[in-house]
Short mmCIF file of the C-alpha atoms (twelve columns), coordinates in Angstrom:
data_MODEL
# 
_entry.id   MODEL 
# 
loop_
_atom_site.group_PDB 
_atom_site.id 
_atom_site.type_symbol 
_atom_site.label_atom_id 
_atom_site.label_alt_id 
_atom_site.label_comp_id 
_atom_site.label_asym_id 
_atom_site.label_seq_id 
_atom_site.Cartn_x 
_atom_site.Cartn_y 
_atom_site.Cartn_z 
_atom_site.pdbx_PDB_model_num 
ATOM 1   C CA . UNK A 1   7.350   -27.899 21.707  1 
ATOM 2   C CA . UNK A 2   8.075   -24.895 19.510  1 
ATOM 3   C CA . UNK A 3   9.865   -27.095 17.000  1 
ATOM 4   C CA . UNK A 4   6.833   -29.352 16.551  1 
ATOM 5   C CA . UNK A 5   4.521   -26.343 16.178  1 
ATOM 6   C CA . UNK A 6   6.746   -24.907 13.479  1 
ATOM 7   C CA . UNK A 7   6.764   -28.248 11.623  1 
ATOM 8   C CA . UNK A 8   2.951   -28.407 11.811  1 
ATOM 9   C CA . UNK A 9   2.726   -24.860 10.475  1 
ATOM 10  C CA . UNK A 10  4.970   -25.758 7.530   1 
ATOM 11  C CA . UNK A 11  2.847   -28.853 6.765   1 
ATOM 12  C CA . UNK A 12  -0.324  -26.761 6.861   1 
ATOM 13  C CA . UNK A 13  1.213   -24.157 4.530   1 
ATOM 14  C CA . UNK A 14  2.317   -26.949 2.156   1 
ATOM 15  C CA . UNK A 15  -1.223  -28.360 2.087   1 
ATOM 16  C CA . UNK A 16  -2.537  -24.880 1.225   1 
ATOM 17  C CA . UNK A 17  0.025   -24.590 -1.568  1 
ATOM 18  C CA . UNK A 18  1.982   -21.815 0.181   1 
ATOM 19  C CA . UNK A 19  5.749   -21.581 0.257   1 
ATOM 20  C CA . UNK A 20  7.024   -19.488 3.183   1 
ATOM 21  C CA . UNK A 21  10.483  -17.961 3.361   1 
ATOM 22  C CA . UNK A 22  12.246  -15.131 5.162   1 
ATOM 23  C CA . UNK A 23  13.697  -12.444 2.895   1 
ATOM 24  C CA . UNK A 24  17.293  -11.827 4.017   1 
ATOM 25  C CA . UNK A 25  18.967  -8.427  4.454   1 
ATOM 26  C CA . UNK A 26  15.909  -6.214  3.859   1 
ATOM 27  C CA . UNK A 27  17.132  -2.632  4.225   1 
ATOM 28  C CA . UNK A 28  13.831  -0.731  4.158   1 
ATOM 29  C CA . UNK A 29  10.127  -1.053  3.387   1 
ATOM 30  C CA . UNK A 30  8.132   2.009   2.301   1 
ATOM 31  C CA . UNK A 31  4.339   1.987   2.331   1 
ATOM 32  C CA . UNK A 32  2.865   4.860   0.318   1 
ATOM 33  C CA . UNK A 33  -0.712  6.048   0.654   1 
ATOM 34  C CA . UNK A 34  -2.322  9.076   -0.948  1 
ATOM 35  C CA . UNK A 35  -1.526  11.213  2.113   1 
ATOM 36  C CA . UNK A 36  1.572   9.748   3.775   1 
ATOM 37  C CA . UNK A 37  4.558   7.435   3.622   1 
ATOM 38  C CA . UNK A 38  5.457   4.907   6.302   1 
ATOM 39  C CA . UNK A 39  9.174   4.117   6.289   1 
ATOM 40  C CA . UNK A 40  10.278  0.931   8.073   1 
ATOM 41  C CA . UNK A 41  14.056  0.525   8.436   1 
ATOM 42  C CA . UNK A 42  15.556  -2.986  8.703   1 
ATOM 43  C CA . UNK A 43  12.291  -4.952  9.101   1 
ATOM 44  C CA . UNK A 44  11.941  -8.717  9.301   1 
ATOM 45  C CA . UNK A 45  10.051  -9.677  6.134   1 
ATOM 46  C CA . UNK A 46  8.498   -13.072 5.450   1 
ATOM 47  C CA . UNK A 47  6.974   -13.963 2.084   1 
ATOM 48  C CA . UNK A 48  4.218   -16.539 1.745   1 
ATOM 49  C CA . UNK A 49  3.950   -17.379 -1.927  1 
ATOM 50  C CA . UNK A 50  1.145   -19.240 -3.660  1 
ATOM 51  C CA . UNK A 51  0.782   -19.940 -7.359  1 
ATOM 52  C CA . UNK A 52  -1.407  -16.824 -7.772  1 
ATOM 53  C CA . UNK A 53  0.050   -14.238 -5.383  1 
ATOM 54  C CA . UNK A 54  2.372   -13.384 -2.503  1 
ATOM 55  C CA . UNK A 55  1.609   -12.287 1.048   1 
ATOM 56  C CA . UNK A 56  4.299   -10.250 2.790   1 
ATOM 57  C CA . UNK A 57  4.477   -10.084 6.573   1 
ATOM 58  C CA . UNK A 58  6.533   -7.130  7.813   1 
ATOM 59  C CA . UNK A 59  7.675   -6.939  11.427  1 
ATOM 60  C CA . UNK A 60  9.000   -3.530  12.446  1 
ATOM 61  C CA . UNK A 61  10.875  -2.554  15.580  1 
ATOM 62  C CA . UNK A 62  10.448  1.108   14.633  1 
ATOM 63  C CA . UNK A 63  9.005   3.192   11.817  1 
ATOM 64  C CA . UNK A 64  8.656   6.790   10.667  1 
ATOM 65  C CA . UNK A 65  5.577   8.453   9.175   1 
ATOM 66  C CA . UNK A 66  5.849   11.333  6.734   1 
ATOM 67  C CA . UNK A 67  2.835   13.365  5.693   1 
ATOM 68  C CA . UNK A 68  2.972   14.185  1.985   1 
ATOM 69  C CA . UNK A 69  2.823   17.877  1.157   1 
ATOM 70  C CA . UNK A 70  0.878   17.171  -2.003  1 
ATOM 71  C CA . UNK A 71  -1.548  14.252  -1.752  1 
ATOM 72  C CA . UNK A 72  -1.356  11.699  -4.546  1 
ATOM 73  C CA . UNK A 73  -4.633  11.071  -6.339  1 
ATOM 74  C CA . UNK A 74  -5.334  7.933   -8.319  1 
ATOM 75  C CA . UNK A 75  -5.700  8.118   -12.072 1 
ATOM 76  C CA . UNK A 76  -9.272  6.839   -11.631 1 
ATOM 77  C CA . UNK A 77  -10.170 9.754   -9.325  1 
ATOM 78  C CA . UNK A 78  -8.645  12.291  -11.696 1 
ATOM 79  C CA . UNK A 79  -10.415 10.747  -14.715 1 
ATOM 80  C CA . UNK A 80  -13.752 10.640  -12.885 1 
ATOM 81  C CA . UNK A 81  -13.577 14.334  -11.932 1 
ATOM 82  C CA . UNK A 82  -12.323 15.199  -15.425 1 
ATOM 83  C CA . UNK A 83  -15.212 13.385  -17.135 1 
ATOM 84  C CA . UNK A 84  -17.928 14.547  -14.727 1 
ATOM 85  C CA . UNK A 85  -16.879 18.216  -14.851 1 
ATOM 86  C CA . UNK A 86  -15.849 18.089  -18.523 1 
ATOM 87  C CA . UNK A 87  -12.347 19.479  -17.866 1 
ATOM 88  C CA . UNK A 88  -8.764  18.361  -18.551 1 
ATOM 89  C CA . UNK A 89  -6.983  15.910  -16.247 1 
ATOM 90  C CA . UNK A 90  -4.657  18.699  -15.070 1 
ATOM 91  C CA . UNK A 91  -7.598  20.938  -14.064 1 
ATOM 92  C CA . UNK A 92  -9.251  17.957  -12.335 1 
ATOM 93  C CA . UNK A 93  -6.039  17.162  -10.388 1 
ATOM 94  C CA . UNK A 94  -5.774  20.789  -9.244  1 
ATOM 95  C CA . UNK A 95  -9.402  20.752  -8.077  1 
ATOM 96  C CA . UNK A 96  -8.735  17.552  -6.119  1 
ATOM 97  C CA . UNK A 97  -5.731  19.230  -4.453  1 
ATOM 98  C CA . UNK A 98  -7.869  22.248  -3.597  1 
ATOM 99  C CA . UNK A 99  -10.623 20.118  -2.038  1 
ATOM 100 C CA . UNK A 100 -8.261  17.740  -0.228  1 
ATOM 101 C CA . UNK A 101 -9.260  14.793  -2.407  1 
ATOM 102 C CA . UNK A 102 -13.033 15.169  -1.966  1 
ATOM 103 C CA . UNK A 103 -14.372 13.959  -5.335  1 
ATOM 104 C CA . UNK A 104 -17.872 15.416  -4.994  1 
ATOM 105 C CA . UNK A 105 -16.588 18.831  -3.892  1 
ATOM 106 C CA . UNK A 106 -14.049 18.886  -6.734  1 
ATOM 107 C CA . UNK A 107 -16.772 18.132  -9.315  1 
ATOM 108 C CA . UNK A 108 -19.067 20.761  -7.794  1 
ATOM 109 C CA . UNK A 109 -16.280 23.331  -7.701  1 
ATOM 110 C CA . UNK A 110 -15.530 22.823  -11.382 1 
ATOM 111 C CA . UNK A 111 -19.168 22.604  -12.426 1 
ATOM 112 C CA . UNK A 112 -20.100 25.911  -10.807 1 
ATOM 113 C CA . UNK A 113 -17.290 27.924  -12.407 1 
# 
């Protein structure tokens, strides 16, 4: 039964133009956000590839989360604060750190100085 289901799944993926394969010997996957990192040791990773993009499925038996001491802000956030408050990118990044990434508070903080 399982064998037939797997064959049907492969046919469906082929019709959708997706090629599915397991990535062998993956040692670690790290997912980084602006506030933390999620570290997944030895996951099972499957890639579904189409002509335009890839979808990765990650199956973890365990993982570790690390809070970042200094949040990472996107270039867009830094540029927005910089332009709105008419300050340098470095000053804008420091204001974002001070306000915990709150764009509006960072702009207000810099505008009222």
